[in-house]
């Protein structure tokens, strides 16, 4: 998990997020996942290591910027020997968190809804609506 503690104005400041980011032009969600993993963790893994698991919509997630987010969720198994401890990146510091401790972190409320499905390896689709940083509405379905 990435602890968003970088010393700059950040919409996610203080929250813990999975690794990821926005797709570059002409980049597929899988290619973006691989690039973001490398940028935020230093790990470069083959495309075959990534397992698509879910799709999430966050309408007007950043209202000031009028941004609707469409998130593609992938999982990847990283051998312990390849994990680097507390690696800093532009957004914050990477920490390897035990699965049973994930829901104890300062997460976005919607993340608490879908993370159990991620941990169980169950495919899903959903939408999360926020107002003033609070979860206002949700729809989540395991597939």
CSV table of C-alpha atoms in Angstrom, one decimal:
chain,number,residue,atom,x,y,z
A,1,UNK,CA,0.0,0.0,0.0
A,2,UNK,CA,1.1,3.5,-0.7
A,3,UNK,CA,0.9,5.9,2.2
A,4,UNK,CA,0.0,9.3,0.6
A,5,UNK,CA,2.4,11.4,2.8
A,6,UNK,CA,4.3,13.3,0.1
A,7,UNK,CA,5.0,17.0,1.1
A,8,UNK,CA,2.6,18.6,-1.4
A,9,UNK,CA,-1.0,19.3,-1.9
A,10,UNK,CA,-2.6,15.9,-2.5
A,11,UNK,CA,-6.3,15.0,-2.7
A,12,UNK,CA,-5.4,11.7,-1.1
A,13,UNK,CA,-3.2,13.2,1.7
A,14,UNK,CA,-3.0,10.9,4.7
A,15,UNK,CA,-4.8,8.0,3.0
A,16,UNK,CA,-3.5,4.6,2.1
A,17,UNK,CA,-4.0,3.6,-1.5
A,18,UNK,CA,-3.1,0.6,-3.7
A,19,UNK,CA,-0.5,1.3,-6.4
A,20,UNK,CA,-1.8,2.8,-9.6
A,21,UNK,CA,-2.5,5.9,-11.5
A,22,UNK,CA,-3.8,7.3,-14.8
A,23,UNK,CA,-3.4,5.8,-18.2
A,24,UNK,CA,-1.1,7.7,-20.6
A,25,UNK,CA,-2.3,8.4,-24.1
A,26,UNK,CA,-2.3,5.2,-26.2
A,27,UNK,CA,-1.7,3.1,-23.1
A,28,UNK,CA,-4.0,0.2,-22.1
A,29,UNK,CA,-5.1,-0.3,-18.5
A,30,UNK,CA,-2.7,-3.3,-18.2
A,31,UNK,CA,0.2,-1.3,-19.6
A,32,UNK,CA,-0.6,1.5,-17.1
A,33,UNK,CA,-0.7,-0.9,-14.2
A,34,UNK,CA,2.7,-2.3,-15.1
A,35,UNK,CA,4.2,1.2,-15.5
A,36,UNK,CA,2.7,2.5,-12.3
A,37,UNK,CA,3.9,-0.6,-10.4
A,38,UNK,CA,7.4,0.1,-11.7
A,39,UNK,CA,7.2,3.8,-10.8
A,40,UNK,CA,5.8,3.4,-7.3
A,41,UNK,CA,7.6,0.2,-6.2
A,42,UNK,CA,10.6,-0.3,-8.5
A,43,UNK,CA,9.3,-3.7,-9.6
A,44,UNK,CA,9.1,-4.5,-13.2
A,45,UNK,CA,6.9,-7.6,-13.8
A,46,UNK,CA,5.7,-9.3,-17.0
A,47,UNK,CA,2.1,-8.6,-18.2
A,48,UNK,CA,1.3,-12.2,-17.4
A,49,UNK,CA,1.9,-11.6,-13.7
A,50,UNK,CA,-1.2,-9.2,-13.6
A,51,UNK,CA,-4.6,-10.6,-13.0
A,52,UNK,CA,-7.6,-8.3,-13.9
A,53,UNK,CA,-10.1,-8.4,-11.0
A,54,UNK,CA,-12.5,-5.5,-11.1
A,55,UNK,CA,-13.7,-2.3,-12.6
A,56,UNK,CA,-14.8,0.7,-10.5
A,57,UNK,CA,-16.4,4.0,-11.3
A,58,UNK,CA,-16.0,7.1,-9.1
A,59,UNK,CA,-18.3,9.8,-10.6
A,60,UNK,CA,-17.2,13.4,-9.8
A,61,UNK,CA,-14.6,12.0,-7.4
A,62,UNK,CA,-12.7,15.3,-7.5
A,63,UNK,CA,-15.6,17.8,-7.9
A,64,UNK,CA,-13.4,20.9,-8.2
A,65,UNK,CA,-11.8,19.3,-11.3
A,66,UNK,CA,-15.0,17.7,-12.5
A,67,UNK,CA,-13.2,14.3,-12.8
A,68,UNK,CA,-15.0,11.0,-13.2
A,69,UNK,CA,-12.6,8.2,-12.5
A,70,UNK,CA,-12.8,4.7,-14.1
A,71,UNK,CA,-10.5,2.3,-12.2
A,72,UNK,CA,-9.3,-1.1,-13.4
A,73,UNK,CA,-8.2,-3.2,-10.5
A,74,UNK,CA,-5.5,-5.8,-11.0
A,75,UNK,CA,-3.7,-8.1,-8.5
A,76,UNK,CA,-0.2,-9.4,-8.8
A,77,UNK,CA,1.8,-11.7,-6.5
A,78,UNK,CA,5.1,-10.3,-5.5
A,79,UNK,CA,7.6,-12.8,-4.0
A,80,UNK,CA,8.8,-11.5,-0.6
A,81,UNK,CA,12.4,-11.4,-1.8
A,82,UNK,CA,11.5,-8.8,-4.3
A,83,UNK,CA,9.7,-6.5,-1.9
A,84,UNK,CA,11.5,-3.3,-1.0
A,85,UNK,CA,10.9,-1.8,2.4
A,86,UNK,CA,9.5,1.8,2.7
A,87,UNK,CA,10.4,2.9,-0.8
A,88,UNK,CA,9.6,6.6,-1.3
A,89,UNK,CA,8.0,7.9,-4.5
A,90,UNK,CA,6.5,11.2,-5.7
A,91,UNK,CA,3.1,10.4,-4.1
A,92,UNK,CA,4.3,9.0,-0.8
A,93,UNK,CA,6.0,6.0,0.8
A,94,UNK,CA,5.4,2.4,-0.2
A,95,UNK,CA,4.8,-0.1,2.7
A,96,UNK,CA,4.2,-3.8,2.5
A,97,UNK,CA,1.2,-4.4,4.7
A,98,UNK,CA,0.0,-7.8,6.0
A,99,UNK,CA,-3.4,-8.7,4.4
A,100,UNK,CA,-5.0,-9.0,7.8
A,101,UNK,CA,-4.0,-5.4,8.7
A,102,UNK,CA,-5.2,-3.7,5.5
A,103,UNK,CA,-8.7,-2.7,6.7
A,104,UNK,CA,-7.1,-1.1,9.8
A,105,UNK,CA,-5.4,1.6,7.7
A,106,UNK,CA,-6.8,5.1,6.9
A,107,UNK,CA,-8.6,4.2,3.7
A,108,UNK,CA,-11.2,5.9,1.6
A,109,UNK,CA,-14.6,4.5,2.8
A,110,UNK,CA,-15.3,2.9,-0.6
A,111,UNK,CA,-12.0,1.0,-0.5
A,112,UNK,CA,-13.2,-0.7,2.6
A,113,UNK,CA,-16.2,-2.0,0.6
A,114,UNK,CA,-14.3,-3.6,-2.3
A,115,UNK,CA,-11.0,-4.6,-0.6
A,116,UNK,CA,-12.5,-7.7,0.9
A,117,UNK,CA,-13.4,-8.9,-2.6
A,118,UNK,CA,-9.9,-8.2,-3.7
A,119,UNK,CA,-8.5,-10.2,-0.8
A,120,UNK,CA,-10.8,-13.1,-1.6
A,121,UNK,CA,-9.9,-12.9,-5.3
A,122,UNK,CA,-13.5,-12.4,-6.4
A,123,UNK,CA,-14.2,-10.4,-9.5
A,124,UNK,CA,-16.4,-7.3,-9.1
A,125,UNK,CA,-17.8,-4.2,-10.6
A,126,UNK,CA,-19.1,-1.1,-8.8
A,127,UNK,CA,-19.6,2.6,-8.4
A,128,UNK,CA,-18.9,4.9,-5.5
A,129,UNK,CA,-20.2,8.4,-5.2
A,130,UNK,CA,-18.5,10.9,-2.8
A,131,UNK,CA,-19.7,14.3,-1.5
A,132,UNK,CA,-17.3,16.5,0.4
A,133,UNK,CA,-14.9,13.5,1.0
A,134,UNK,CA,-17.7,11.3,2.5
A,135,UNK,CA,-19.2,8.2,0.8
A,136,UNK,CA,-22.7,9.2,-0.2
A,137,UNK,CA,-23.8,6.2,-2.2
A,138,UNK,CA,-22.4,2.9,-3.5
A,139,UNK,CA,-23.2,0.0,-5.7
A,140,UNK,CA,-20.9,-3.0,-5.7
A,141,UNK,CA,-21.5,-6.4,-7.2
A,142,UNK,CA,-19.4,-9.5,-7.0
A,143,UNK,CA,-19.3,-11.3,-10.4
